[in-house]
Amino acid sequence: MLYLVAVTVLWAFSFSLIGEFLAGAVDSYFAVLTRIILAAAVFLPFLKISLLSAKQKAILASLGAVQLGLMYIFFYHSFLYLSVPEVLLFTIFTPLYVAILNDALFRRFTPFYLLCALIATAGAAIIRFNGVTDNFWFGFAVVQGANLCFALGQVGYKKLTSTFETQVPYHNVFAWFYLGALAIALPAFFLFGNTSQLPQNTEQWGVLLWLGIVASGLGYYFWNQGALKVSGGALAIMNNALIPAGLVVNLLLWQKDTDFSRLFVGGAIIAIALWMSHQYAQKQGQT
């Protein structure tokens, strides 16, 4: 859980950094490609090719292609149609996808986790259920594409690691994850990228470096390691902890209007849902 909490704090800054410095100014395909190249560069020096079978390498690369490559393309495009708070609002469905996909991949059904995810979704909706722009439906669809990719990557990684015959040093194989994402981001940039919208100043380059090395490189590694150590219900709820965290950052750094009463009530509901899922997992002896 400590990994998930730490990465939640780290990622809370990403929403605002993308919305304030990159969206509409830097080509989204270039931003995605840059982040993935930098993230891959962090783990390539540690890669040990012989630790996984060819099938496991392909699956890990495929998970990276989905969770990082496709997700980022959806995610960055959403900021062209939505504000930062709206993007945060539309991520409230991610816990539902995590809970449902986790049960599907492990061939079980846990109604209580689904209930906890619904409670967390209600808490997130309370925080950000305000008026939306004319791009509501299209923006909503784009963010849901990102949510599904992110959810599938998390539960897929948990399922994949359960097939490892021995304890694998994860940092020695995680580069496959980023190489899979690169296989999506590189052709996407060459096919659809706009070279007239490359970074123009040190602020934009600095944000890309931070997002690539820290938020993507370290963030996704520790998030996925954290996903291995918690129950499916807790993982689903932690996906929605990004919403109050992201709003707090957006408020403190850019003074965006925020309803503090909604933030408190919604955050409390998410915390209760997390506590409920944790208590249930302990009683069932699940991790």
Short mmCIF file of C-alpha atoms in Angstrom, two decimals:
data_model
loop_
_atom_site.label_atom_id
_atom_site.label_comp_id
_atom_site.label_asym_id
_atom_site.label_seq_id
_atom_site.Cartn_x
_atom_site.Cartn_y
_atom_site.Cartn_z
CA MET A 1 0.00 0.00 0.00
CA LEU A 2 2.91 2.36 0.69
CA TYR A 3 3.96 2.12 -2.98
CA LEU A 4 0.45 3.02 -4.15
CA VAL A 5 0.17 5.96 -1.77
CA ALA A 6 3.59 7.34 -2.77
CA VAL A 7 2.83 7.07 -6.48
CA THR A 8 -0.60 8.65 -5.96
CA VAL A 9 1.13 11.72 -4.51
CA LEU A 10 3.60 11.69 -7.38
CA TRP A 11 0.94 11.36 -10.08
CA ALA A 12 -1.23 14.03 -8.48
CA PHE A 13 1.12 16.56 -10.05
CA SER A 14 0.93 15.02 -13.53
CA PHE A 15 -2.64 16.11 -14.24
CA SER A 16 -1.88 19.76 -13.60
CA LEU A 17 1.52 19.73 -15.31
CA ILE A 18 0.03 18.29 -18.49
CA GLY A 19 -2.97 20.61 -18.41
CA GLU A 20 -0.99 23.76 -17.64
CA PHE A 21 2.19 23.31 -19.71
CA LEU A 22 1.65 20.73 -22.46
CA ALA A 23 -1.99 20.41 -23.53
CA GLY A 24 -2.57 22.30 -26.78
CA ALA A 25 1.04 23.54 -26.86
CA VAL A 26 3.07 20.34 -27.38
CA ASP A 27 1.99 17.62 -29.79
CA SER A 28 0.40 14.86 -27.72
CA TYR A 29 2.04 12.06 -29.73
CA PHE A 30 5.46 13.63 -29.22
CA ALA A 31 4.79 14.03 -25.49
CA VAL A 32 3.77 10.38 -25.20
CA LEU A 33 6.80 9.18 -27.19
CA THR A 34 9.21 11.29 -25.14
CA ARG A 35 7.83 10.04 -21.82
CA ILE A 36 8.08 6.42 -22.88
CA ILE A 37 11.61 6.74 -24.27
CA LEU A 38 12.79 8.35 -21.03
CA ALA A 39 11.01 5.73 -18.92
CA ALA A 40 12.55 2.91 -20.95
CA ALA A 41 15.99 4.48 -20.54
CA VAL A 42 15.62 4.20 -16.76
CA PHE A 43 15.20 0.41 -16.82
CA LEU A 44 17.10 -0.76 -19.92
CA PRO A 45 20.45 -0.82 -18.05
CA PHE A 46 18.95 -3.34 -15.59
CA LEU A 47 17.39 -5.64 -18.19
CA LYS A 48 18.34 -9.33 -17.99
CA ILE A 49 16.97 -11.05 -21.07
CA SER A 50 17.13 -14.62 -19.79
CA LEU A 51 14.87 -14.22 -16.75
CA LEU A 52 11.55 -14.61 -18.60
CA SER A 53 10.27 -16.98 -21.24
CA ALA A 54 9.48 -15.66 -24.71
CA LYS A 55 5.76 -15.83 -23.92
CA GLN A 56 6.17 -13.92 -20.65
CA LYS A 57 8.23 -11.23 -22.39
CA ALA A 58 5.56 -10.85 -25.07
CA ILE A 59 2.79 -10.58 -22.47
CA LEU A 60 4.71 -8.02 -20.40
CA ALA A 61 5.43 -5.97 -23.53
CA SER A 62 1.76 -6.22 -24.52
CA LEU A 63 0.71 -4.95 -21.10
CA GLY A 64 3.05 -2.00 -21.51
CA ALA A 65 1.62 -1.33 -24.97
CA VAL A 66 -1.88 -1.18 -23.48
CA GLN A 67 -1.36 0.33 -20.01
CA LEU A 68 1.19 2.92 -21.10
CA GLY A 69 1.20 3.28 -24.90
CA LEU A 70 -2.51 3.27 -25.73
CA MET A 71 -3.49 4.77 -22.37
CA TYR A 72 -1.21 7.78 -22.83
CA ILE A 73 -2.55 8.44 -26.33
CA PHE A 74 -6.11 8.50 -25.00
CA PHE A 75 -5.08 10.42 -21.88
CA TYR A 76 -3.19 13.24 -23.61
CA HIS A 77 -5.92 13.72 -26.20
CA SER A 78 -8.49 14.14 -23.44
CA PHE A 79 -6.84 17.39 -22.34
CA LEU A 80 -7.59 18.87 -25.78
CA TYR A 81 -11.31 18.63 -25.02
CA LEU A 82 -11.52 18.77 -21.24
CA SER A 83 -10.20 20.81 -18.33
CA VAL A 84 -8.02 19.22 -15.66
CA PRO A 85 -10.96 18.88 -13.21
CA GLU A 86 -13.10 17.28 -15.94
CA VAL A 87 -10.39 14.73 -16.75
CA LEU A 88 -10.20 13.94 -13.04
CA LEU A 89 -13.99 13.58 -12.91
CA PHE A 90 -14.12 11.12 -15.77
CA THR A 91 -11.50 8.83 -14.23
CA ILE A 92 -13.98 7.88 -11.48
CA PHE A 93 -14.94 4.72 -13.35
CA THR A 94 -11.44 3.19 -13.24
CA PRO A 95 -12.03 1.32 -9.94
CA LEU A 96 -15.05 -0.41 -11.46
CA TYR A 97 -12.95 -1.60 -14.39
CA VAL A 98 -10.17 -2.75 -12.06
CA ALA A 99 -12.56 -4.72 -9.82
CA ILE A 100 -14.39 -6.35 -12.74
CA LEU A 101 -11.25 -7.18 -14.76
CA ASN A 102 -9.41 -8.47 -11.69
CA ASP A 103 -12.20 -10.94 -10.95
CA ALA A 104 -12.47 -11.89 -14.63
CA LEU A 105 -8.75 -12.63 -15.05
CA PHE A 106 -8.61 -14.68 -11.86
CA ARG A 107 -11.93 -16.39 -12.70
CA ARG A 108 -13.83 -15.38 -9.61
CA PHE A 109 -16.53 -12.94 -8.59
CA THR A 110 -16.26 -10.77 -5.48
CA PRO A 111 -19.39 -8.63 -5.16
CA PHE A 112 -18.04 -6.87 -2.07
CA TYR A 113 -15.07 -5.42 -4.01
CA LEU A 114 -17.46 -4.19 -6.66
CA LEU A 115 -19.55 -2.56 -3.94
CA CYS A 116 -16.44 -0.84 -2.51
CA ALA A 117 -15.48 0.39 -5.97
CA LEU A 118 -19.00 1.78 -6.47
CA ILE A 119 -18.78 3.57 -3.12
CA ALA A 120 -15.41 5.07 -4.09
CA THR A 121 -16.87 6.13 -7.44
CA ALA A 122 -19.70 7.89 -5.61
CA GLY A 123 -17.15 9.66 -3.43
CA ALA A 124 -15.19 10.83 -6.44
CA ALA A 125 -18.38 11.99 -8.17
CA ILE A 126 -19.28 14.10 -5.13
CA ILE A 127 -15.90 15.83 -5.38
CA ARG A 128 -16.10 16.75 -9.04
CA PHE A 129 -19.70 16.51 -10.22
CA ASN A 130 -20.01 20.02 -11.60
CA GLY A 131 -21.17 21.39 -14.92
CA VAL A 132 -19.33 20.08 -17.97
CA THR A 133 -18.41 21.61 -21.31
CA ASP A 134 -19.91 20.97 -24.75
CA ASN A 135 -17.24 18.32 -25.37
CA PHE A 136 -18.64 16.18 -22.56
CA TRP A 137 -19.52 13.02 -24.47
CA PHE A 138 -16.46 12.86 -26.70
CA GLY A 139 -14.12 13.74 -23.84
CA PHE A 140 -15.86 11.20 -21.65
CA ALA A 141 -15.34 8.46 -24.26
CA VAL A 142 -11.65 9.32 -24.66
CA VAL A 143 -11.01 9.20 -20.91
CA GLN A 144 -12.86 5.89 -20.61
CA GLY A 145 -10.51 4.47 -23.23
CA ALA A 146 -7.60 5.56 -21.03
CA ASN A 147 -9.28 4.14 -17.91
CA LEU A 148 -9.83 0.73 -19.50
CA CYS A 149 -6.23 0.55 -20.72
CA PHE A 150 -4.89 1.53 -17.30
CA ALA A 151 -7.12 -0.97 -15.49
CA LEU A 152 -6.30 -3.83 -17.85
CA GLY A 153 -2.57 -3.20 -17.49
CA GLN A 154 -2.71 -3.32 -13.69
CA VAL A 155 -4.69 -6.52 -13.34
CA GLY A 156 -2.89 -8.11 -16.28
CA TYR A 157 0.47 -7.50 -14.61
CA LYS A 158 -0.80 -9.05 -11.40
CA LYS A 159 -1.99 -12.09 -13.35
CA LEU A 160 1.28 -12.38 -15.30
CA THR A 161 3.50 -12.33 -12.21
CA SER A 162 1.43 -15.13 -10.69
CA THR A 163 2.80 -17.36 -13.48
CA PHE A 164 6.46 -16.74 -12.59
CA GLU A 165 7.96 -20.02 -11.38
CA THR A 166 10.58 -18.33 -9.21
CA GLN A 167 10.93 -14.95 -7.54
CA VAL A 168 11.96 -12.68 -10.41
CA PRO A 169 13.76 -9.38 -9.67
CA TYR A 170 11.12 -7.17 -11.23
CA HIS A 171 13.50 -4.31 -12.00
CA ASN A 172 15.48 -6.71 -14.20
CA VAL A 173 12.51 -7.42 -16.48
CA PHE A 174 10.37 -4.27 -16.36
CA ALA A 175 12.08 -2.74 -19.41
CA TRP A 176 9.95 -5.11 -21.54
CA PHE A 177 6.93 -3.15 -20.29
CA TYR A 178 8.29 0.11 -21.69
CA LEU A 179 9.54 -1.46 -24.91
CA GLY A 180 5.99 -2.66 -25.54
CA ALA A 181 4.70 0.85 -24.98
CA LEU A 182 7.37 2.18 -27.36
CA ALA A 183 6.09 -0.18 -30.07
CA ILE A 184 2.82 1.77 -29.93
CA ALA A 185 4.11 5.30 -29.35
CA LEU A 186 6.80 5.37 -32.04
CA PRO A 187 4.66 4.50 -35.09
CA ALA A 188 1.81 6.63 -33.69
CA PHE A 189 4.07 9.69 -33.67
CA PHE A 190 5.35 9.10 -37.20
CA LEU A 191 1.83 8.52 -38.51
CA PHE A 192 -0.12 11.19 -36.63
CA GLY A 193 2.39 13.49 -34.89
CA ASN A 194 2.61 17.20 -35.61
CA THR A 195 6.26 18.26 -35.84
CA SER A 196 5.27 21.92 -35.78
CA GLN A 197 4.18 21.52 -32.15
CA LEU A 198 7.40 20.42 -30.50
CA PRO A 199 8.47 21.88 -27.11
CA GLN A 200 9.48 25.52 -27.43
CA ASN A 201 10.94 26.39 -24.06
CA THR A 202 12.83 24.97 -21.09
CA GLU A 203 9.64 24.73 -19.01
CA GLN A 204 8.02 22.33 -21.47
CA TRP A 205 11.19 20.25 -21.79
CA GLY A 206 11.55 20.20 -18.02
CA VAL A 207 7.98 18.98 -17.56
CA LEU A 208 8.56 16.21 -20.13
CA LEU A 209 11.77 15.14 -18.38
CA TRP A 210 10.01 14.98 -15.03
CA LEU A 211 7.02 13.12 -16.42
CA GLY A 212 9.19 10.68 -18.36
CA ILE A 213 11.85 9.79 -15.80
CA VAL A 214 9.96 10.16 -12.54
CA ALA A 215 6.20 9.91 -13.19
CA SER A 216 6.44 7.25 -15.92
CA GLY A 217 9.77 5.55 -15.27
CA LEU A 218 9.61 5.22 -11.50
CA GLY A 219 5.87 5.77 -11.10
CA TYR A 220 4.61 2.89 -13.21
CA TYR A 221 7.18 0.50 -11.84
CA PHE A 222 6.30 1.14 -8.20
CA TRP A 223 2.57 1.33 -8.92
CA ASN A 224 2.59 -2.10 -10.52
CA GLN A 225 4.74 -3.50 -7.70
CA GLY A 226 2.26 -2.07 -5.23
CA ALA A 227 -0.57 -3.72 -7.16
CA LEU A 228 1.01 -7.10 -6.42
CA LYS A 229 0.90 -6.50 -2.66
CA VAL A 230 -2.74 -5.46 -2.16
CA SER A 231 -6.15 -6.99 -2.72
CA GLY A 232 -8.11 -6.33 -5.90
CA GLY A 233 -10.54 -4.16 -3.93
CA ALA A 234 -7.80 -2.00 -2.42
CA LEU A 235 -6.20 -1.58 -5.84
CA ALA A 236 -9.51 -0.46 -7.30
CA ILE A 237 -10.05 2.12 -4.55
CA MET A 238 -6.52 3.53 -4.79
CA ASN A 239 -7.19 4.39 -8.42
CA ASN A 240 -9.71 6.95 -7.22
CA ALA A 241 -7.42 8.41 -4.55
CA LEU A 242 -5.82 10.29 -7.46
CA ILE A 243 -8.88 12.53 -7.73
CA PRO A 244 -8.71 14.36 -4.36
CA ALA A 245 -4.90 14.34 -4.56
CA GLY A 246 -4.96 15.83 -8.06
CA LEU A 247 -7.46 18.49 -7.03
CA VAL A 248 -5.41 19.52 -4.01
CA VAL A 249 -2.34 20.01 -6.21
CA ASN A 250 -4.35 21.91 -8.82
CA LEU A 251 -5.69 24.18 -6.10
CA LEU A 252 -2.43 24.83 -4.29
CA LEU A 253 -0.32 25.49 -7.40
CA TRP A 254 -2.79 27.18 -9.73
CA GLN A 255 -5.55 28.36 -7.40
CA LYS A 256 -8.32 26.59 -9.30
CA ASP A 257 -11.76 26.93 -7.75
CA THR A 258 -12.53 23.96 -5.52
CA ASP A 259 -15.49 23.24 -3.28
CA PHE A 260 -13.79 22.26 -0.01
CA SER A 261 -16.93 20.71 1.45
CA ARG A 262 -17.25 18.40 -1.57
CA LEU A 263 -13.54 17.58 -1.39
CA PHE A 264 -13.79 16.64 2.29
CA VAL A 265 -16.98 14.56 1.98
CA GLY A 266 -15.87 12.80 -1.20
CA GLY A 267 -12.40 12.10 0.17
CA ALA A 268 -13.90 10.68 3.35
CA ILE A 269 -16.15 8.34 1.35
CA ILE A 270 -13.17 7.09 -0.70
CA ALA A 271 -11.22 6.49 2.53
CA ILE A 272 -14.14 4.54 4.01
CA ALA A 273 -14.37 2.39 0.88
CA LEU A 274 -10.64 1.67 1.08
CA TRP A 275 -10.94 0.73 4.75
CA MET A 276 -13.90 -1.57 4.01
CA SER A 277 -12.03 -3.42 1.24
CA HIS A 278 -8.92 -3.72 3.42
CA GLN A 279 -10.91 -5.18 6.32
CA TYR A 280 -12.63 -7.64 4.01
CA ALA A 281 -9.31 -8.74 2.47
CA GLN A 282 -7.83 -9.33 5.93
CA LYS A 283 -10.81 -11.48 6.96
CA GLN A 284 -10.57 -13.50 3.75
CA GLY A 285 -6.79 -13.83 4.02
CA GLN A 286 -6.29 -12.21 0.59
CA THR A 287 -3.35 -10.05 -0.57
#
